[in-house]
């Protein structure tokens, strides 16, 4: 680390509030007290974040950027005296992202805000200038195929233009009720019409251009313009394409709307693309695994978990760079305070989580000894906010152990954490699900959102400046404490599972009661009625089944 980075860390430590020192002095356990001191007073979270997000950048699966970042992980762990390795589990399509220069050149000149989708072909660093055409509404796939010659040599707009790029919060605050109602209806109608428009082609855009893009590429289109705006200022999702000749770019809500309106009104717009990218074919992909060996119970494992890959429209800072830094810092602290733990402490930095938990699923298949001996896995994958929700992940004994560990924590964490009891098994949203399906205790550490879903999750705004370092330091310290308590616990976590059928019946009774008492708003909130996340309130009646990890690129075209 450079001297200026050390200076920043030391200066930040001097500025910590007195409450932090007070919390440290109130801790009874000398080991937990030392964890607090190291984690809060001499944290590495800022220099690690700078190196990962500013210098190394995004980590798209199969890319040279990800491989370079894997190697950095190994170097950092070894510099702390922790054994680490990159473990290959297969291959994935490789791709190098270069620059994206996108300009409107007619009927006026304007640089457009946008970038290539992941794995898009480039233009060989040459200008590609073409007119635009909007994918029309078809009655069926026969009409679509008959239309294809009209799109040859053109840039096809394959997404709706939003009637407003203002967040809905802005409309709620400033619009008249009548105006907001009209806007809500218009947006809903446009979304429904475009859903039918894509469906009637007989193909799918999937997360970017999907099978529809491949079919139109075969018909000779010049490329694709698309946009997936979030409900926030200036944010768009940037995912993937499977085209190999016709480039695909994502534009901001505002600039996509501009090009769409010019096209719809027959103003004959032309767009110039100059895109630098290389399709590299199948490339080796790796998980990075670091280990602090155990002693008397070396065949039992406490595992820290965070996916390392990211989409690459920005830096992958909060998804899931903050989870990565949390686990790195926790391991650094643990090596200092408990270099010879009772149980082996592992950390898994998974790749290809964004492609379907591929890296972690492969690890569970390749390491049955870890599944057999897993005391607990702790996964973090939902942003920069401080951890406030924990539960047993569907395992009552894991919940009982977790409650005892929480009882040993400093008061600040006891006040902060909402304990969810035995909870439910992780169903596939993040890498803990790869372990839960085997019946191994794996829990998710839930964080405060900091507008994660609208501003940084899979977007062009997921950058260093969105990190809340006070929360990140706190999270790394908390994880180190929980890992230490789990590693040194004299008892082993049992594998008994919750009764999902009984829980589903209780859940349905709550929903029925809420519907029968619409005036009880508190009951409605508990039941999740009218919540945009209502699907997360559902209780499965069967335990999640494990899915086999693909060991080569598994196209998601639908």
PDB file of N, CA and C in Angstrom, residues 415-461:
ATOM      1  N   UNK A 415     -28.329  -3.922  19.224  1.00  0.00           N
ATOM      2  CA  UNK A 415     -29.387  -2.952  18.910  1.00  0.00           C
ATOM      3  C   UNK A 415     -29.664  -2.875  17.417  1.00  0.00           C
ATOM      4  N   UNK A 416     -28.645  -3.112  16.629  1.00  0.00           N
ATOM      5  CA  UNK A 416     -28.734  -2.926  15.172  1.00  0.00           C
ATOM      6  C   UNK A 416     -29.395  -4.090  14.466  1.00  0.00           C
ATOM      7  N   UNK A 417     -29.171  -5.304  14.962  1.00  0.00           N
ATOM      8  CA  UNK A 417     -29.588  -6.503  14.231  1.00  0.00           C
ATOM      9  C   UNK A 417     -31.028  -6.889  14.537  1.00  0.00           C
ATOM     10  N   UNK A 418     -31.787  -7.092  13.488  1.00  0.00           N
ATOM     11  CA  UNK A 418     -33.133  -7.659  13.598  1.00  0.00           C
ATOM     12  C   UNK A 418     -33.008  -9.159  13.356  1.00  0.00           C
ATOM     13  N   UNK A 419     -33.230  -9.945  14.390  1.00  0.00           N
ATOM     14  CA  UNK A 419     -33.044 -11.383  14.305  1.00  0.00           C
ATOM     15  C   UNK A 419     -34.337 -12.037  13.830  1.00  0.00           C
ATOM     16  N   UNK A 420     -34.248 -12.801  12.758  1.00  0.00           N
ATOM     17  CA  UNK A 420     -35.435 -13.372  12.129  1.00  0.00           C
ATOM     18  C   UNK A 420     -35.740 -14.796  12.508  1.00  0.00           C
ATOM     19  N   UNK A 421     -35.108 -15.303  13.567  1.00  0.00           N
ATOM     20  CA  UNK A 421     -35.375 -16.681  13.969  1.00  0.00           C
ATOM     21  C   UNK A 421     -34.863 -17.680  12.951  1.00  0.00           C
ATOM     22  N   UNK A 422     -35.524 -18.818  12.866  1.00  0.00           N
ATOM     23  CA  UNK A 422     -35.074 -19.871  11.947  1.00  0.00           C
ATOM     24  C   UNK A 422     -35.168 -19.433  10.499  1.00  0.00           C
ATOM     25  N   UNK A 423     -36.175 -18.614  10.172  1.00  0.00           N
ATOM     26  CA  UNK A 423     -36.289 -18.085   8.818  1.00  0.00           C
ATOM     27  C   UNK A 423     -36.611 -19.138   7.781  1.00  0.00           C
ATOM     28  N   UNK A 424     -36.307 -18.788   6.535  1.00  0.00           N
ATOM     29  CA  UNK A 424     -36.588 -19.642   5.384  1.00  0.00           C
ATOM     30  C   UNK A 424     -35.308 -19.917   4.615  1.00  0.00           C
ATOM     31  N   UNK A 425     -35.254 -21.017   3.877  1.00  0.00           N
ATOM     32  CA  UNK A 425     -34.055 -21.306   3.076  1.00  0.00           C
ATOM     33  C   UNK A 425     -33.893 -20.330   1.925  1.00  0.00           C
ATOM     34  N   UNK A 426     -32.644 -19.958   1.636  1.00  0.00           N
ATOM     35  CA  UNK A 426     -32.374 -19.111   0.480  1.00  0.00           C
ATOM     36  C   UNK A 426     -32.746 -19.839  -0.801  1.00  0.00           C
ATOM     37  N   UNK A 427     -33.493 -19.154  -1.670  1.00  0.00           N
ATOM     38  CA  UNK A 427     -34.041 -19.831  -2.834  1.00  0.00           C
ATOM     39  C   UNK A 427     -33.358 -19.554  -4.152  1.00  0.00           C
ATOM     40  N   UNK A 428     -32.259 -18.822  -4.178  1.00  0.00           N
ATOM     41  CA  UNK A 428     -31.568 -18.622  -5.444  1.00  0.00           C
ATOM     42  C   UNK A 428     -31.131 -17.211  -5.722  1.00  0.00           C
ATOM     43  N   UNK A 429     -31.427 -16.270  -4.803  1.00  0.00           N
ATOM     44  CA  UNK A 429     -31.062 -14.882  -5.053  1.00  0.00           C
ATOM     45  C   UNK A 429     -29.584 -14.604  -4.930  1.00  0.00           C
ATOM     46  N   UNK A 430     -28.865 -15.407  -4.131  1.00  0.00           N
ATOM     47  CA  UNK A 430     -27.429 -15.212  -4.004  1.00  0.00           C
ATOM     48  C   UNK A 430     -26.787 -16.545  -3.614  1.00  0.00           C
ATOM     49  N   UNK A 431     -25.469 -16.506  -3.382  1.00  0.00           N
ATOM     50  CA  UNK A 431     -24.690 -17.737  -3.335  1.00  0.00           C
ATOM     51  C   UNK A 431     -24.947 -18.607  -2.118  1.00  0.00           C
ATOM     52  N   UNK A 432     -25.550 -18.082  -1.062  1.00  0.00           N
ATOM     53  CA  UNK A 432     -25.908 -18.953   0.053  1.00  0.00           C
ATOM     54  C   UNK A 432     -26.850 -20.057  -0.395  1.00  0.00           C
ATOM     55  N   UNK A 433     -27.645 -19.798  -1.445  1.00  0.00           N
ATOM     56  CA  UNK A 433     -28.577 -20.815  -1.943  1.00  0.00           C
ATOM     57  C   UNK A 433     -27.853 -22.045  -2.479  1.00  0.00           C
ATOM     58  N   UNK A 434     -26.627 -21.866  -2.978  1.00  0.00           N
ATOM     59  CA  UNK A 434     -25.871 -23.006  -3.508  1.00  0.00           C
ATOM     60  C   UNK A 434     -25.534 -24.004  -2.416  1.00  0.00           C
ATOM     61  N   UNK A 435     -25.477 -23.556  -1.177  1.00  0.00           N
ATOM     62  CA  UNK A 435     -25.160 -24.418  -0.042  1.00  0.00           C
ATOM     63  C   UNK A 435     -26.433 -24.904   0.653  1.00  0.00           C
ATOM     64  N   UNK A 436     -27.425 -24.030   0.758  1.00  0.00           N
ATOM     65  CA  UNK A 436     -28.676 -24.387   1.421  1.00  0.00           C
ATOM     66  C   UNK A 436     -29.323 -25.596   0.756  1.00  0.00           C
ATOM     67  N   UNK A 437     -29.273 -25.645  -0.573  1.00  0.00           N
ATOM     68  CA  UNK A 437     -29.955 -26.736  -1.274  1.00  0.00           C
ATOM     69  C   UNK A 437     -29.374 -28.102  -0.912  1.00  0.00           C
ATOM     70  N   UNK A 438     -28.134 -28.137  -0.439  1.00  0.00           N
ATOM     71  CA  UNK A 438     -27.510 -29.382   0.025  1.00  0.00           C
ATOM     72  C   UNK A 438     -27.849 -29.666   1.482  1.00  0.00           C
ATOM     73  N   UNK A 439     -28.620 -28.802   2.105  1.00  0.00           N
ATOM     74  CA  UNK A 439     -28.934 -28.988   3.517  1.00  0.00           C
ATOM     75  C   UNK A 439     -27.850 -28.503   4.439  1.00  0.00           C
ATOM     76  N   UNK A 440     -26.975 -27.608   3.967  1.00  0.00           N
ATOM     77  CA  UNK A 440     -25.877 -27.067   4.764  1.00  0.00           C
ATOM     78  C   UNK A 440     -26.264 -25.682   5.286  1.00  0.00           C
ATOM     79  N   UNK A 441     -25.986 -25.385   6.553  1.00  0.00           N
ATOM     80  CA  UNK A 441     -26.399 -24.099   7.132  1.00  0.00           C
ATOM     81  C   UNK A 441     -25.699 -22.929   6.448  1.00  0.00           C
ATOM     82  N   UNK A 442     -26.468 -22.097   5.775  1.00  0.00           N
ATOM     83  CA  UNK A 442     -25.933 -20.942   5.056  1.00  0.00           C
ATOM     84  C   UNK A 442     -26.918 -19.801   5.218  1.00  0.00           C
ATOM     85  N   UNK A 443     -26.426 -18.658   5.682  1.00  0.00           N
ATOM     86  CA  UNK A 443     -27.307 -17.541   5.991  1.00  0.00           C
ATOM     87  C   UNK A 443     -26.915 -16.316   5.186  1.00  0.00           C
ATOM     88  N   UNK A 444     -27.892 -15.468   4.952  1.00  0.00           N
ATOM     89  CA  UNK A 444     -27.684 -14.204   4.256  1.00  0.00           C
ATOM     90  C   UNK A 444     -27.664 -13.081   5.275  1.00  0.00           C
ATOM     91  N   UNK A 445     -26.704 -12.182   5.160  1.00  0.00           N
ATOM     92  CA  UNK A 445     -26.598 -11.018   6.022  1.00  0.00           C
ATOM     93  C   UNK A 445     -27.236  -9.837   5.301  1.00  0.00           C
ATOM     94  N   UNK A 446     -28.407  -9.421   5.760  1.00  0.00           N
ATOM     95  CA  UNK A 446     -29.184  -8.411   5.053  1.00  0.00           C
ATOM     96  C   UNK A 446     -28.832  -7.002   5.468  1.00  0.00           C
ATOM     97  N   UNK A 447     -28.614  -6.132   4.484  1.00  0.00           N
ATOM     98  CA  UNK A 447     -28.142  -4.770   4.743  1.00  0.00           C
ATOM     99  C   UNK A 447     -29.223  -3.731   4.488  1.00  0.00           C
ATOM    100  N   UNK A 448     -29.050  -2.563   5.084  1.00  0.00           N
ATOM    101  CA  UNK A 448     -29.885  -1.420   4.739  1.00  0.00           C
ATOM    102  C   UNK A 448     -29.665  -1.060   3.269  1.00  0.00           C
ATOM    103  N   UNK A 449     -30.714  -0.629   2.575  1.00  0.00           N
ATOM    104  CA  UNK A 449     -30.613  -0.542   1.106  1.00  0.00           C
ATOM    105  C   UNK A 449     -29.825   0.638   0.560  1.00  0.00           C
ATOM    106  N   UNK A 450     -29.877   1.818   1.184  1.00  0.00           N
ATOM    107  CA  UNK A 450     -29.246   2.996   0.584  1.00  0.00           C
ATOM    108  C   UNK A 450     -29.647   3.134  -0.897  1.00  0.00           C
ATOM    109  N   UNK A 451     -30.936   2.929  -1.171  1.00  0.00           N
ATOM    110  CA  UNK A 451     -31.473   3.035  -2.533  1.00  0.00           C
ATOM    111  C   UNK A 451     -30.753   2.113  -3.513  1.00  0.00           C
ATOM    112  N   UNK A 452     -30.324   0.975  -3.019  1.00  0.00           N
ATOM    113  CA  UNK A 452     -29.553  -0.001  -3.807  1.00  0.00           C
ATOM    114  C   UNK A 452     -30.285  -0.423  -5.079  1.00  0.00           C
ATOM    115  N   UNK A 453     -31.542  -0.768  -4.950  1.00  0.00           N
ATOM    116  CA  UNK A 453     -32.242  -1.358  -6.093  1.00  0.00           C
ATOM    117  C   UNK A 453     -32.484  -0.350  -7.214  1.00  0.00           C
ATOM    118  N   UNK A 454     -32.636   0.923  -6.888  1.00  0.00           N
ATOM    119  CA  UNK A 454     -32.877   1.919  -7.923  1.00  0.00           C
ATOM    120  C   UNK A 454     -31.604   2.530  -8.495  1.00  0.00           C
ATOM    121  N   UNK A 455     -30.572   2.694  -7.655  1.00  0.00           N
ATOM    122  CA  UNK A 455     -29.416   3.473  -8.107  1.00  0.00           C
ATOM    123  C   UNK A 455     -28.175   2.662  -8.470  1.00  0.00           C
ATOM    124  N   UNK A 456     -27.894   1.586  -7.763  1.00  0.00           N
ATOM    125  CA  UNK A 456     -26.602   0.934  -8.018  1.00  0.00           C
ATOM    126  C   UNK A 456     -26.701  -0.512  -8.480  1.00  0.00           C
ATOM    127  N   UNK A 457     -27.777  -1.198  -8.223  1.00  0.00           N
ATOM    128  CA  UNK A 457     -27.912  -2.618  -8.549  1.00  0.00           C
ATOM    129  C   UNK A 457     -27.931  -2.817 -10.062  1.00  0.00           C
ATOM    130  N   UNK A 458     -26.834  -3.332 -10.625  1.00  0.00           N
ATOM    131  CA  UNK A 458     -26.720  -3.661 -12.055  1.00  0.00           C
ATOM    132  C   UNK A 458     -26.729  -2.416 -12.944  1.00  0.00           C
ATOM    133  N   UNK A 459     -26.303  -1.277 -12.425  1.00  0.00           N
ATOM    134  CA  UNK A 459     -26.449  -0.040 -13.199  1.00  0.00           C
ATOM    135  C   UNK A 459     -25.106   0.575 -13.591  1.00  0.00           C
ATOM    136  N   UNK A 460     -25.218   1.672 -14.319  1.00  0.00           N
ATOM    137  CA  UNK A 460     -24.082   2.486 -14.735  1.00  0.00           C
ATOM    138  C   UNK A 460     -23.617   3.441 -13.644  1.00  0.00           C
ATOM    139  N   UNK A 461     -24.193   3.367 -12.461  1.00  0.00           N
ATOM    140  CA  UNK A 461     -23.847   4.283 -11.365  1.00  0.00           C
ATOM    141  C   UNK A 461     -23.281   3.535 -10.153  1.00  0.00           C
TER     142      UNK A 461
END
